[in-house]
Short mmCIF file of C-alpha atoms and ligand atoms in Angstrom, two decimals:
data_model
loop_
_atom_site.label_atom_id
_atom_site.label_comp_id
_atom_site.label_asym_id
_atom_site.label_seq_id
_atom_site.Cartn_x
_atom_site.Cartn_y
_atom_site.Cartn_z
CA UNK A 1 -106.46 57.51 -5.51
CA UNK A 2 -109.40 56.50 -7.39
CA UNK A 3 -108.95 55.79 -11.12
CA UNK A 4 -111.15 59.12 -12.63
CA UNK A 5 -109.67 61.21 -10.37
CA UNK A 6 -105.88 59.93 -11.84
CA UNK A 7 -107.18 60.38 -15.17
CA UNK A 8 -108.75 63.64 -14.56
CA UNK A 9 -105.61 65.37 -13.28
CA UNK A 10 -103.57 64.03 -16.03
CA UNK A 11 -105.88 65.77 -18.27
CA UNK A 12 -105.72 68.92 -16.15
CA UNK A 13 -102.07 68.94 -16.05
CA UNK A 14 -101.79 68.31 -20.32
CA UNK A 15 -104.20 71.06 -20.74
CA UNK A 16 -105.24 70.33 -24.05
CA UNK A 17 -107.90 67.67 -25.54
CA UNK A 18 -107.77 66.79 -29.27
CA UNK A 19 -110.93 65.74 -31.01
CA UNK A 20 -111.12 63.46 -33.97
CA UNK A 21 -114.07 64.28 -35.88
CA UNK A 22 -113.80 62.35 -39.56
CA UNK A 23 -116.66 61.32 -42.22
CA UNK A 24 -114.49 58.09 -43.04
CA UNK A 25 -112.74 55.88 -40.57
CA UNK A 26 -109.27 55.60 -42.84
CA UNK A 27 -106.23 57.16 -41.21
CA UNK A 28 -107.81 57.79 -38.09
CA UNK A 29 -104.29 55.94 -36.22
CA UNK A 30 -102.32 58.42 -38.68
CA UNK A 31 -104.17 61.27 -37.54
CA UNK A 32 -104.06 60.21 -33.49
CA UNK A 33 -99.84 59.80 -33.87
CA UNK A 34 -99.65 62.62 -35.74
CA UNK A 35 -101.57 64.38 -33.17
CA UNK A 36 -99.54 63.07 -30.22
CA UNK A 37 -96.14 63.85 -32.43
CA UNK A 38 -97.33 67.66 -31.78
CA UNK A 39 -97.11 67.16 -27.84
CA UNK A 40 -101.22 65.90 -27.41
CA UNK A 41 -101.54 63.13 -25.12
CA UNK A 42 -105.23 63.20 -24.79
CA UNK A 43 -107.14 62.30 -27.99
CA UNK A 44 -110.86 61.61 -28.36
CA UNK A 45 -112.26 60.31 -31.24
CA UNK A 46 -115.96 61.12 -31.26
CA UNK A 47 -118.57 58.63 -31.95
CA UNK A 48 -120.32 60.46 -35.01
CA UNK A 49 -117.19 58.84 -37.04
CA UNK A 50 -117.72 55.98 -38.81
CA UNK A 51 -115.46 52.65 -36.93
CA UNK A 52 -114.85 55.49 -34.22
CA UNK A 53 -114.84 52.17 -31.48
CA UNK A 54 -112.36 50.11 -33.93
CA UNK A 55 -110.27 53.09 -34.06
CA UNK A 56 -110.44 53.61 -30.53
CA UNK A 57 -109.34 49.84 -29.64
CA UNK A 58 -106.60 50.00 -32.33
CA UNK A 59 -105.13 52.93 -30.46
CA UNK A 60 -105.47 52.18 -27.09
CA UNK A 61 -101.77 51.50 -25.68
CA UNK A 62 -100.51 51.29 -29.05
CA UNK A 63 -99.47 54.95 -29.27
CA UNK A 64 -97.12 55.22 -26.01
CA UNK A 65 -98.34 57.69 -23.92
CA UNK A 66 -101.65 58.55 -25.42
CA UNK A 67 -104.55 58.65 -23.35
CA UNK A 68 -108.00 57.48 -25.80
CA UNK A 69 -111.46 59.00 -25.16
CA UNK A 70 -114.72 59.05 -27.05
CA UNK A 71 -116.67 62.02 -27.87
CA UNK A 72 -120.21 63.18 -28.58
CA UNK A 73 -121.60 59.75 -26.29
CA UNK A 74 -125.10 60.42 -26.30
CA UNK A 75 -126.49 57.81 -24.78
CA UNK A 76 -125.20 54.73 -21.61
CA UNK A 77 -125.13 51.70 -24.36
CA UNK A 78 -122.75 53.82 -26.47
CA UNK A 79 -120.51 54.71 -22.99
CA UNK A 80 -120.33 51.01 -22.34
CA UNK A 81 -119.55 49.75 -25.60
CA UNK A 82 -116.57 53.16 -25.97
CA UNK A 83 -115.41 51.79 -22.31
CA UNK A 84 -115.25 48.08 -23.73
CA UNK A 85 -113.04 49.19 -26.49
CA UNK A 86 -110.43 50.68 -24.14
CA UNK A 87 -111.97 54.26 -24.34
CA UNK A 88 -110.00 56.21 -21.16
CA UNK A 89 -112.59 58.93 -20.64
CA UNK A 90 -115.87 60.08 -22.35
CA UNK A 91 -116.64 63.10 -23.41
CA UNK A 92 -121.05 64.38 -23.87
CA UNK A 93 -122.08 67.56 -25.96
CA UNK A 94 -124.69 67.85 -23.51
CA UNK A 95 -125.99 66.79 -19.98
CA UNK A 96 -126.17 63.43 -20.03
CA UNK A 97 -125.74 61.94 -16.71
CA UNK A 98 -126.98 58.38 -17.90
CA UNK A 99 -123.39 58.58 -19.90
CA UNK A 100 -121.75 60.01 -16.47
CA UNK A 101 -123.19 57.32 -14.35
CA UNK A 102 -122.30 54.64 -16.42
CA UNK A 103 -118.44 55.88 -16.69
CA UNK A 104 -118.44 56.07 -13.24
CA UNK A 105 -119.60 52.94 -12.99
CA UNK A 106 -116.51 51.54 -14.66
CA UNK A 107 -113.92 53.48 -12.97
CA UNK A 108 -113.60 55.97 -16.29
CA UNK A 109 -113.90 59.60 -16.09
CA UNK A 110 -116.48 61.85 -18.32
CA UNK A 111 -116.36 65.27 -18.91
CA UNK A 112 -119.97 66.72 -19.52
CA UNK A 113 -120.87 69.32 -21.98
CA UNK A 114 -123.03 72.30 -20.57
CA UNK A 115 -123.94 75.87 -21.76
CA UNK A 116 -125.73 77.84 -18.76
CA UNK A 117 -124.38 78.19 -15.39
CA UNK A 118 -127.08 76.12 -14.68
CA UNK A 119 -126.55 73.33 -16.18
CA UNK A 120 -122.66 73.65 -15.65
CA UNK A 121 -123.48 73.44 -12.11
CA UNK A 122 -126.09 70.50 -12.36
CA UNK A 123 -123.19 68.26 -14.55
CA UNK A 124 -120.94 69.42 -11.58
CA UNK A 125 -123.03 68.68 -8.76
CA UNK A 126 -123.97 65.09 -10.42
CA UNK A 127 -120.24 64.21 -10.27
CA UNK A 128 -118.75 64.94 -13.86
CA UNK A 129 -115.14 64.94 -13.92
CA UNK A 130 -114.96 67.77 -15.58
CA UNK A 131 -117.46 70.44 -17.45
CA UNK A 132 -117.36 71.16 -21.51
CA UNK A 133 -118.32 74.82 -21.90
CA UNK A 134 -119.97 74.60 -25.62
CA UNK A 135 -120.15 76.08 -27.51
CA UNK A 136 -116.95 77.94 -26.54
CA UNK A 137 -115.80 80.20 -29.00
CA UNK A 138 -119.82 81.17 -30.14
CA UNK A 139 -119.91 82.61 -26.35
CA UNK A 140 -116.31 83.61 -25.81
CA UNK A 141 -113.56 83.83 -23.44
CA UNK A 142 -115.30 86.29 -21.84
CA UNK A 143 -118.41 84.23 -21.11
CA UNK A 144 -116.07 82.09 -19.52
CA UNK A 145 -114.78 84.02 -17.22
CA UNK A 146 -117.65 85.39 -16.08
CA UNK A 147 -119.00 81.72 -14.95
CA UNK A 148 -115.90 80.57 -13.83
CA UNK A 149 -115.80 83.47 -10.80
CA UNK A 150 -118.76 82.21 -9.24
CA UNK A 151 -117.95 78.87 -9.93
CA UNK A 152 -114.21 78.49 -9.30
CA UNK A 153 -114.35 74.67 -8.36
CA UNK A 154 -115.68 73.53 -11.38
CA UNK A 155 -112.53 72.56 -14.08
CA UNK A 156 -114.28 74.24 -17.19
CA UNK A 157 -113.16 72.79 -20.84
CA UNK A 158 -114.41 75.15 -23.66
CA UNK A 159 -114.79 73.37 -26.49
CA UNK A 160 -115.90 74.35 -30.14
CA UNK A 161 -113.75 77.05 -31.90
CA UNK A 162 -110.73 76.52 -30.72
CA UNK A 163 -107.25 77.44 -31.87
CA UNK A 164 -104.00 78.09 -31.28
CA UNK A 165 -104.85 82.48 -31.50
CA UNK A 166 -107.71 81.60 -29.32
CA UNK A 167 -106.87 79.36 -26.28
CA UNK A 168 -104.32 81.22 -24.62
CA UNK A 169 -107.22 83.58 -23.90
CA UNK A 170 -109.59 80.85 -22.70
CA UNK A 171 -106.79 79.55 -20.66
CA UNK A 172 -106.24 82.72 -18.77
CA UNK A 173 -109.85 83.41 -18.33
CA UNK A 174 -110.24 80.47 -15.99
CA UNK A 175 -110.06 77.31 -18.02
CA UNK A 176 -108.68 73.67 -16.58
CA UNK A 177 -107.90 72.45 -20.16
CA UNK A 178 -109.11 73.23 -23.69
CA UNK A 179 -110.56 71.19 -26.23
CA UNK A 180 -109.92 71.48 -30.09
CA UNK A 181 -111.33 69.55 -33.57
CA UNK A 182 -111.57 71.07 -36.63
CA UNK A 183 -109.25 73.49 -36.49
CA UNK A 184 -106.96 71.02 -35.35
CA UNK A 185 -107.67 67.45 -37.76
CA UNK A 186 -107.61 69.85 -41.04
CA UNK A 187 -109.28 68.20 -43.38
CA UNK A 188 -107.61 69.29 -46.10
CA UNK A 189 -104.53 68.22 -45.01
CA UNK A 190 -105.77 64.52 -44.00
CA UNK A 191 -107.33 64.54 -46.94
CA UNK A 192 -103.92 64.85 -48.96
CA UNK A 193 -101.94 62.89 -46.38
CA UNK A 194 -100.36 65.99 -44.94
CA UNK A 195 -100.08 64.82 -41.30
CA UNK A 196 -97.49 67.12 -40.74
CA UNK A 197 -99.66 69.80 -40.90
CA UNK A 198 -101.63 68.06 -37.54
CA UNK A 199 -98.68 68.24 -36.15
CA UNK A 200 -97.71 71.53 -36.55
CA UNK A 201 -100.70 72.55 -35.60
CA UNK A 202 -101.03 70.23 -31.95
CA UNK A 203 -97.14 72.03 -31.21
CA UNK A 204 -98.66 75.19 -31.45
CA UNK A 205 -101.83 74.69 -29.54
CA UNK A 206 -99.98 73.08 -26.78
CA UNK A 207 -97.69 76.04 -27.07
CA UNK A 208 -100.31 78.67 -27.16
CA UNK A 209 -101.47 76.77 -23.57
CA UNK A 210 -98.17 76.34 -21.72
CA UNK A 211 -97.42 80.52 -22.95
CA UNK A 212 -100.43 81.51 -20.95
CA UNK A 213 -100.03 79.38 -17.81
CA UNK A 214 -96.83 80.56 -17.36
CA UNK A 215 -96.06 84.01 -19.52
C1 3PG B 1 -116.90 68.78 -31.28
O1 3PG B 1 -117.42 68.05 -30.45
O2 3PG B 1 -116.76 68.48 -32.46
C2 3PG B 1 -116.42 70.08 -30.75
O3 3PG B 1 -117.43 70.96 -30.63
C3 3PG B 1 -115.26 70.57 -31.52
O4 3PG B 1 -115.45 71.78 -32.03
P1 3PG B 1 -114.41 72.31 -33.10
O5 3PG B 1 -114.40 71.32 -34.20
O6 3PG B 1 -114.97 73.64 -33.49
O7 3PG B 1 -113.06 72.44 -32.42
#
């Protein structure tokens, strides 16, 4: 089987995507294993955060298990330099095939942001792994339903908004996987060193996901 299409189902089959979104690049390793305590074994650490590529290298095979990505890759220099540091899949806000051909090129999967059916389709038909519905929560569950009839062979990751009270819902209206940030890396708590908190909150995502594929 060919290496994205590994990756990709081990992302389908984990069903949830953490995002690391910081304004400083300390305790980004802290927040990643205490992320993956919680049951999250696919991480992406998005390249708006400062050292986001040092932090990605660092963690790469270092936290058993954990499957590294980069988010928000706008552009193919930044893809390449995310896959030299070890980065396992990529993740776009937008559709950027330039970022999707260059991951392909180098065996790594990329999931591709998209808002219209449209442009779902177009990241689809141009051979994204999978397709980021964003900004999820701003057009709802419901929203995604809606596409994801018409559409059924496209594996659809909302993304933006998410929680634990939320992505049960997106889950049973047609989603492959979810993907979560904010709500998720709580600021306040990394601020104060309260990983536990993460972790808390990654066990009851992950929860929230396996309760609606099998209630
Ligand atoms: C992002 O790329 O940061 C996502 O949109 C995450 O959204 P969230 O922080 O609302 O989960």
């Amino acid at each position: 089987m060919h290496g994205t299409t590994v990756l990709r189902s081990v992302i389908m089959k984990k069903s949830v995507i953490g995002i690391i979104r910081a304004n400083q690049s300390g305790e980004l390793f802290n927040v990643a294993q205490a992320l993956h305590e919680g049951g999250l074994s696919c991480i992406e650490i998005t390249m708006t955060t400062p050292g986001a590529l040092r932090a990605i290298e660092e963690a790469v095979g270092k936290i058993d298990g954990v499957i590294m990505g980069a988010g928000t890759v706008l552009d193919a220099p930044t893809a390449r330099q995310a896959i030299l540091a070890g980065a396992q899949f990529l993740v776009t806000p937008t559709v950027k095939l330039d970022v999707l051909e260059m991951a392909h090129r180098y065996g790594v999967p990329a999931i591709i942001g998209a808002m219209t059916p449209t442009e779902i389709l177009t990241a689809w038909e141009a051979g994204a792994d999978m397709v980021k519905v964003f900004p999820a929560s701003t057009l709802g569950p419901k929203y995604l339903q809606e596409v994801h009839g018409p559409l059924p062979q496209i594996p659809l990751v909302p993304t933006g908004g998410i929680t634990a009270d939320n992505a049960g819902e997106f889950i049973r209206a047609g989603a492959a996987a979810v993907c979560a940030g904010s709500w998720l890396v709580d600021k306040q708590a990394v601020a104060e060193g309260h990983y536990e908190v993460l972790t808390e909150r990654a066990r009851r995502l992950v929860e929230a996901v396996r309760k609606a594929r099998n209630p």
